[in-house]
Amino acid sequence: MGFDISYHPISEEQINTWYFEMIANPEKIETLASEHQIDDFYKTKYQDTINAGRETDQNDYFDKTHGFFIAVVQGFFETYFYVRGGALSFSTNELLESYYKKWEEFIPVASLTKKIQNRLVENYCSGVYISAEQVIRLLEDYHHNPEIRSELDQLFSEGRITIFLKALNFAKERGLGLLEATEVVEPQPFDLNESKSYSNLFNCDKEGPLLYQTTAFEQIKDIEQRNGLPENEILPNVKVEKVHVEPVETDTEPHEVSKKKNFWKRLFG
């Protein structure tokens, strides 16, 4: 269990309205934020996210720019769900591919970049997208197709399947699709008050971070018992670090790397 995975209920129309229309018309953010009662702090983060999106060029990964930013933006408007380490992108089962909709199938060509993976390629990245119709189908197949159920139960083991199904049902009830992403929210399991989110942390469903916290404490307790250590001997010395994974492929020029670091720093500090 490594990546901080989140699932974001959002329709194709909302992707266009909340993100791409704002890329083209950033002056409309004020009105949209007011209509959805987004407070000033998150409205500013929304504006910063759109500004970063406007700096995306054709040589950037769509998944690490527009795709990730769309997941961040969704969290300013609506509930999203956290699942530590469990992701559809990690599956090699070809049966799951039929549930996914590629960006190229519904995003205008002018908004696409040259590099699109349609799945997680590294940290701070969008993953697969499931359309509203396929959300319904995936839920039905989970309950009636043993192979799909087995694959999902394996991907989302240790109680995480409950969170993923909750995300699917939330999307189904509202007629929405579901977007996968990583590192939109980064819970601190040993002190959830220290958790971080590039979106609105308060819109993250609490069940996922609490499950992560419970699992983390159980793992530490198990280590102490197996090594004959006193209770709570390890916890004060635990240090949580983020492990960054390199992209599947990259041909980014040095000046592009520098530019990307600059706008990420400007966006998130």
Tab-separated table of C-alpha atoms in Angstrom:
chain	number	residue	atom	x	y	z
A	1	MET	CA	0.000	0.000	0.000
A	2	GLY	CA	1.823	3.107	-1.217
A	3	PHE	CA	-0.095	5.649	-3.276
A	4	ASP	CA	-2.667	8.035	-1.801
A	5	ILE	CA	-5.540	7.239	-4.170
A	6	SER	CA	-8.781	9.180	-4.415
A	7	TYR	CA	-11.960	8.727	-6.443
A	8	HIS	CA	-13.819	11.797	-7.659
A	9	PRO	CA	-17.492	11.621	-8.748
A	10	ILE	CA	-17.791	13.971	-11.733
A	11	SER	CA	-19.661	13.997	-15.033
A	12	GLU	CA	-18.245	14.786	-18.452
A	13	GLU	CA	-20.369	17.943	-18.477
A	14	GLN	CA	-18.963	19.043	-15.110
A	15	ILE	CA	-15.414	18.413	-16.351
A	16	ASN	CA	-16.112	20.849	-19.144
A	17	THR	CA	-18.060	23.401	-17.058
A	18	TRP	CA	-15.865	23.435	-13.954
A	19	TYR	CA	-12.512	23.108	-15.675
A	20	PHE	CA	-12.137	23.602	-19.426
A	21	GLU	CA	-14.634	26.475	-19.658
A	22	MET	CA	-12.744	28.174	-16.822
A	23	ILE	CA	-9.456	27.610	-18.653
A	24	ALA	CA	-10.950	29.584	-21.534
A	25	ASN	CA	-12.797	32.108	-19.356
A	26	PRO	CA	-11.062	32.433	-15.954
A	27	GLU	CA	-13.030	35.600	-15.200
A	28	LYS	CA	-16.116	33.390	-14.712
A	29	ILE	CA	-14.621	31.577	-11.692
A	30	GLU	CA	-15.954	34.238	-9.307
A	31	THR	CA	-19.537	33.685	-10.457
A	32	LEU	CA	-19.268	29.883	-10.498
A	33	ALA	CA	-17.722	29.796	-7.028
A	34	SER	CA	-20.483	32.044	-5.709
A	35	GLU	CA	-23.210	29.872	-7.244
A	36	HIS	CA	-21.765	26.795	-5.501
A	37	GLN	CA	-20.998	28.612	-2.234
A	38	ILE	CA	-17.261	27.931	-2.401
A	39	ASP	CA	-15.666	30.075	0.291
A	40	ASP	CA	-12.915	32.561	-0.492
A	41	PHE	CA	-10.016	30.349	0.629
A	42	TYR	CA	-10.975	27.528	-1.744
A	43	LYS	CA	-12.012	29.951	-4.461
A	44	THR	CA	-8.417	31.210	-4.462
A	45	LYS	CA	-7.100	27.640	-4.678
A	46	TYR	CA	-9.554	27.034	-7.518
A	47	GLN	CA	-8.229	30.085	-9.360
A	48	ASP	CA	-4.629	28.955	-8.800
A	49	THR	CA	-5.453	25.490	-10.139
A	50	ILE	CA	-7.016	26.957	-13.278
A	51	ASN	CA	-3.995	29.242	-13.731
A	52	ALA	CA	-1.713	26.201	-13.556
A	53	GLY	CA	-3.913	24.450	-16.087
A	54	ARG	CA	-3.573	27.406	-18.436
A	55	GLU	CA	0.215	26.903	-18.403
A	56	THR	CA	-0.085	23.316	-19.631
A	57	ASP	CA	1.463	22.829	-23.075
A	58	GLN	CA	1.500	20.101	-25.704
A	59	ASN	CA	4.599	18.411	-24.290
A	60	ASP	CA	3.079	17.812	-20.844
A	61	TYR	CA	1.380	14.609	-19.724
A	62	PHE	CA	-2.375	15.220	-19.835
A	63	ASP	CA	-2.761	12.918	-16.835
A	64	LYS	CA	-0.296	14.916	-14.702
A	65	THR	CA	-1.690	18.306	-15.644
A	66	HIS	CA	-5.280	18.667	-16.827
A	67	GLY	CA	-6.303	15.248	-15.505
A	68	PHE	CA	-4.894	15.863	-12.038
A	69	PHE	CA	-6.226	19.429	-11.938
A	70	ILE	CA	-9.728	18.192	-12.835
A	71	ALA	CA	-9.641	15.865	-9.802
A	72	VAL	CA	-8.483	18.760	-7.601
A	73	VAL	CA	-11.250	21.017	-8.931
A	74	GLN	CA	-13.929	18.373	-8.338
A	75	GLY	CA	-13.061	18.402	-4.639
A	76	PHE	CA	-13.918	22.097	-4.367
A	77	PHE	CA	-17.505	21.293	-5.387
A	78	GLU	CA	-18.354	17.846	-4.081
A	79	THR	CA	-17.451	14.850	-1.913
A	80	TYR	CA	-14.554	12.620	-2.970
A	81	PHE	CA	-13.258	9.334	-1.561
A	82	TYR	CA	-9.841	8.216	-0.318
A	83	VAL	CA	-8.474	4.681	-0.695
A	84	ARG	CA	-4.916	4.103	0.477
A	85	GLY	CA	-2.948	2.113	-2.089
A	86	GLY	CA	-5.883	0.638	-4.029
A	87	ALA	CA	-6.343	1.685	-7.664
A	88	LEU	CA	-7.975	0.344	-10.797
A	89	SER	CA	-4.882	1.504	-12.684
A	90	PHE	CA	-2.859	-1.151	-10.868
A	91	SER	CA	-4.869	-4.002	-12.372
A	92	THR	CA	-3.613	-5.990	-15.375
A	93	ASN	CA	-6.997	-7.670	-15.855
A	94	GLU	CA	-8.174	-6.728	-19.350
A	95	LEU	CA	-11.808	-7.219	-18.353
A	96	LEU	CA	-11.714	-3.942	-16.454
A	97	GLU	CA	-10.662	-2.002	-19.544
A	98	SER	CA	-14.214	-2.118	-20.910
A	99	TYR	CA	-15.439	0.119	-18.072
A	100	TYR	CA	-13.026	2.966	-18.799
A	101	LYS	CA	-13.535	5.939	-21.080
A	102	LYS	CA	-10.423	7.547	-22.551
A	103	TRP	CA	-9.886	11.288	-22.448
A	104	GLU	CA	-9.593	11.284	-26.235
A	105	GLU	CA	-13.191	10.047	-26.471
A	106	PHE	CA	-14.821	13.111	-24.921
A	107	ILE	CA	-12.278	15.928	-24.465
A	108	PRO	CA	-11.985	18.379	-27.408
A	109	VAL	CA	-8.828	17.739	-29.434
A	110	ALA	CA	-7.616	21.307	-28.824
A	111	SER	CA	-7.524	20.625	-25.060
A	112	LEU	CA	-5.517	17.391	-25.294
A	113	THR	CA	-1.739	17.121	-25.051
A	114	LYS	CA	0.595	14.853	-27.011
A	115	LYS	CA	1.142	12.447	-24.101
A	116	ILE	CA	-1.900	10.719	-22.593
A	117	GLN	CA	-1.777	7.475	-20.602
A	118	ASN	CA	-5.395	7.257	-19.355
A	119	ARG	CA	-4.140	5.743	-16.121
A	120	LEU	CA	-1.804	6.522	-13.229
A	121	VAL	CA	1.788	6.970	-14.391
A	122	GLU	CA	3.314	8.468	-11.222
A	123	ASN	CA	2.423	10.621	-8.209
A	124	TYR	CA	0.147	13.660	-8.574
A	125	CYS	CA	-1.670	12.242	-11.551
A	126	SER	CA	-5.111	11.262	-12.779
A	127	GLY	CA	-5.923	7.637	-13.487
A	128	VAL	CA	-8.804	5.924	-15.248
A	129	TYR	CA	-12.175	7.562	-15.842
A	130	ILE	CA	-15.432	5.608	-15.633
A	131	SER	CA	-18.449	7.172	-17.351
A	132	ALA	CA	-21.816	7.384	-15.563
A	133	GLU	CA	-23.173	4.473	-17.615
A	134	GLN	CA	-20.188	2.272	-16.810
A	135	VAL	CA	-20.375	3.137	-13.099
A	136	ILE	CA	-23.785	1.458	-13.068
A	137	ARG	CA	-22.493	-1.516	-15.050
A	138	LEU	CA	-19.431	-1.985	-12.826
A	139	LEU	CA	-21.586	-2.014	-9.699
A	140	GLU	CA	-23.944	-4.576	-11.227
A	141	ASP	CA	-21.063	-6.758	-12.386
A	142	TYR	CA	-19.424	-6.620	-8.956
A	143	HIS	CA	-22.525	-8.257	-7.517
A	144	HIS	CA	-23.163	-10.729	-10.364
A	145	ASN	CA	-19.814	-11.464	-12.049
A	146	PRO	CA	-17.498	-13.546	-9.818
A	147	GLU	CA	-14.375	-12.656	-11.826
A	148	ILE	CA	-14.985	-8.910	-11.559
A	149	ARG	CA	-15.818	-9.234	-7.877
A	150	SER	CA	-12.635	-11.218	-7.215
A	151	GLU	CA	-10.477	-8.687	-9.057
A	152	LEU	CA	-11.945	-5.692	-7.231
A	153	ASP	CA	-11.774	-7.428	-3.856
A	154	GLN	CA	-8.094	-8.096	-4.486
A	155	LEU	CA	-7.360	-4.533	-5.637
A	156	PHE	CA	-9.217	-3.055	-2.672
A	157	SER	CA	-8.343	-5.584	0.025
A	158	GLU	CA	-8.260	-5.058	3.792
A	159	GLY	CA	-11.657	-3.382	3.914
A	160	ARG	CA	-10.935	-0.838	1.180
A	161	ILE	CA	-13.558	-2.340	-1.144
A	162	THR	CA	-16.222	-0.773	1.103
A	163	ILE	CA	-14.821	2.684	0.321
A	164	PHE	CA	-14.592	2.043	-3.414
A	165	LEU	CA	-18.163	0.731	-3.546
A	166	LYS	CA	-19.266	3.773	-1.570
A	167	ALA	CA	-17.691	6.001	-4.231
A	168	LEU	CA	-19.379	4.044	-7.019
A	169	ASN	CA	-22.769	4.227	-5.311
A	170	PHE	CA	-22.358	7.946	-4.637
A	171	ALA	CA	-21.660	8.494	-8.350
A	172	LYS	CA	-24.520	6.218	-9.427
A	173	GLU	CA	-27.080	7.995	-7.241
A	174	ARG	CA	-26.154	11.329	-8.811
A	175	GLY	CA	-25.709	10.168	-12.397
A	176	LEU	CA	-21.969	10.924	-12.360
A	177	GLY	CA	-18.812	9.299	-13.668
A	178	LEU	CA	-15.812	8.519	-11.451
A	179	LEU	CA	-12.266	9.829	-11.897
A	180	GLU	CA	-9.266	8.176	-10.257
A	181	ALA	CA	-6.322	10.268	-9.055
A	182	THR	CA	-3.331	10.098	-6.747
A	183	GLU	CA	-2.051	12.537	-4.113
A	184	VAL	CA	-4.969	14.950	-4.310
A	185	VAL	CA	-5.260	14.253	-0.593
A	186	GLU	CA	-2.403	13.037	1.627
A	187	PRO	CA	-3.661	11.846	5.036
A	188	GLN	CA	-1.261	11.718	7.959
A	189	PRO	CA	-2.439	8.458	9.597
A	190	PHE	CA	-0.868	9.131	12.991
A	191	ASP	CA	-2.430	12.595	13.237
A	192	LEU	CA	-5.289	13.132	10.788
A	193	ASN	CA	-5.372	16.821	11.729
A	194	GLU	CA	-2.026	17.127	9.912
A	195	SER	CA	-3.445	15.737	6.659
A	196	LYS	CA	-3.079	17.778	3.474
A	197	SER	CA	-5.164	18.196	0.352
A	198	TYR	CA	-4.607	20.166	-2.826
A	199	SER	CA	-8.395	20.394	-2.960
A	200	ASN	CA	-10.876	20.883	-0.098
A	201	LEU	CA	-9.873	18.474	2.660
A	202	PHE	CA	-13.295	18.805	4.297
A	203	ASN	CA	-14.958	17.337	1.202
A	204	CYS	CA	-12.947	14.126	1.542
A	205	ASP	CA	-15.174	11.362	2.880
A	206	LYS	CA	-13.794	10.498	6.332
A	207	GLU	CA	-14.192	6.730	6.134
A	208	GLY	CA	-11.126	6.208	3.941
A	209	PRO	CA	-8.611	8.160	6.072
A	210	LEU	CA	-9.988	6.536	9.230
A	211	LEU	CA	-9.503	3.074	7.717
A	212	TYR	CA	-5.930	4.025	6.769
A	213	GLN	CA	-5.315	5.211	10.339
A	214	THR	CA	-6.701	2.001	11.846
A	215	THR	CA	-4.597	-0.154	9.501
A	216	ALA	CA	-1.437	1.841	10.250
A	217	PHE	CA	-1.860	1.467	14.016
A	218	GLU	CA	-2.584	-2.249	13.652
A	219	GLN	CA	0.578	-2.730	11.599
A	220	ILE	CA	2.708	-0.986	14.227
A	221	LYS	CA	1.110	-3.014	17.011
A	222	ASP	CA	1.798	-6.230	15.077
A	223	ILE	CA	5.466	-5.280	14.602
A	224	GLU	CA	5.836	-4.560	18.315
A	225	GLN	CA	4.255	-7.892	19.276
A	226	ARG	CA	6.349	-9.910	16.812
A	227	ASN	CA	9.541	-8.294	18.081
A	228	GLY	CA	8.657	-8.419	21.774
A	229	LEU	CA	8.666	-4.621	22.104
A	230	PRO	CA	6.672	-2.638	24.682
A	231	GLU	CA	3.388	-1.153	23.472
A	232	ASN	CA	3.789	2.255	21.786
A	233	GLU	CA	7.561	1.818	21.558
A	234	ILE	CA	7.662	2.379	17.784
A	235	LEU	CA	5.055	5.088	17.203
A	236	PRO	CA	7.037	8.096	18.520
A	237	ASN	CA	9.808	7.282	16.029
A	238	VAL	CA	7.645	6.706	12.976
A	239	LYS	CA	8.339	9.082	10.083
A	240	VAL	CA	5.965	9.202	7.112
A	241	GLU	CA	7.711	9.974	3.826
A	242	LYS	CA	6.376	10.281	0.291
A	243	VAL	CA	7.983	7.956	-2.255
A	244	HIS	CA	7.836	9.437	-5.747
A	245	VAL	CA	7.562	7.102	-8.712
A	246	GLU	CA	9.106	7.997	-12.039
A	247	PRO	CA	6.789	8.199	-15.079
A	248	VAL	CA	6.390	5.280	-17.439
A	249	GLU	CA	8.194	7.272	-20.096
A	250	THR	CA	9.550	10.790	-20.300
A	251	ASP	CA	11.254	12.964	-22.849
A	252	THR	CA	10.927	16.213	-20.942
A	253	GLU	CA	13.607	18.757	-21.734
A	254	PRO	CA	15.525	20.383	-18.832
A	255	HIS	CA	13.919	23.805	-19.389
A	256	GLU	CA	10.474	22.151	-19.283
A	257	VAL	CA	11.304	20.528	-15.950
A	258	SER	CA	12.330	23.909	-14.566
A	259	LYS	CA	9.131	25.533	-15.808
A	260	LYS	CA	7.015	22.741	-14.291
A	261	LYS	CA	8.717	23.042	-10.905
A	262	ASN	CA	8.100	26.769	-10.928
A	263	PHE	CA	4.381	26.601	-11.526
A	264	TRP	CA	3.889	23.726	-9.063
A	265	LYS	CA	5.682	25.791	-6.433
A	266	ARG	CA	3.523	28.778	-7.254
A	267	LEU	CA	0.350	26.698	-7.111
A	268	PHE	CA	0.955	24.649	-3.984
A	269	GLY	CA	3.717	26.444	-2.152
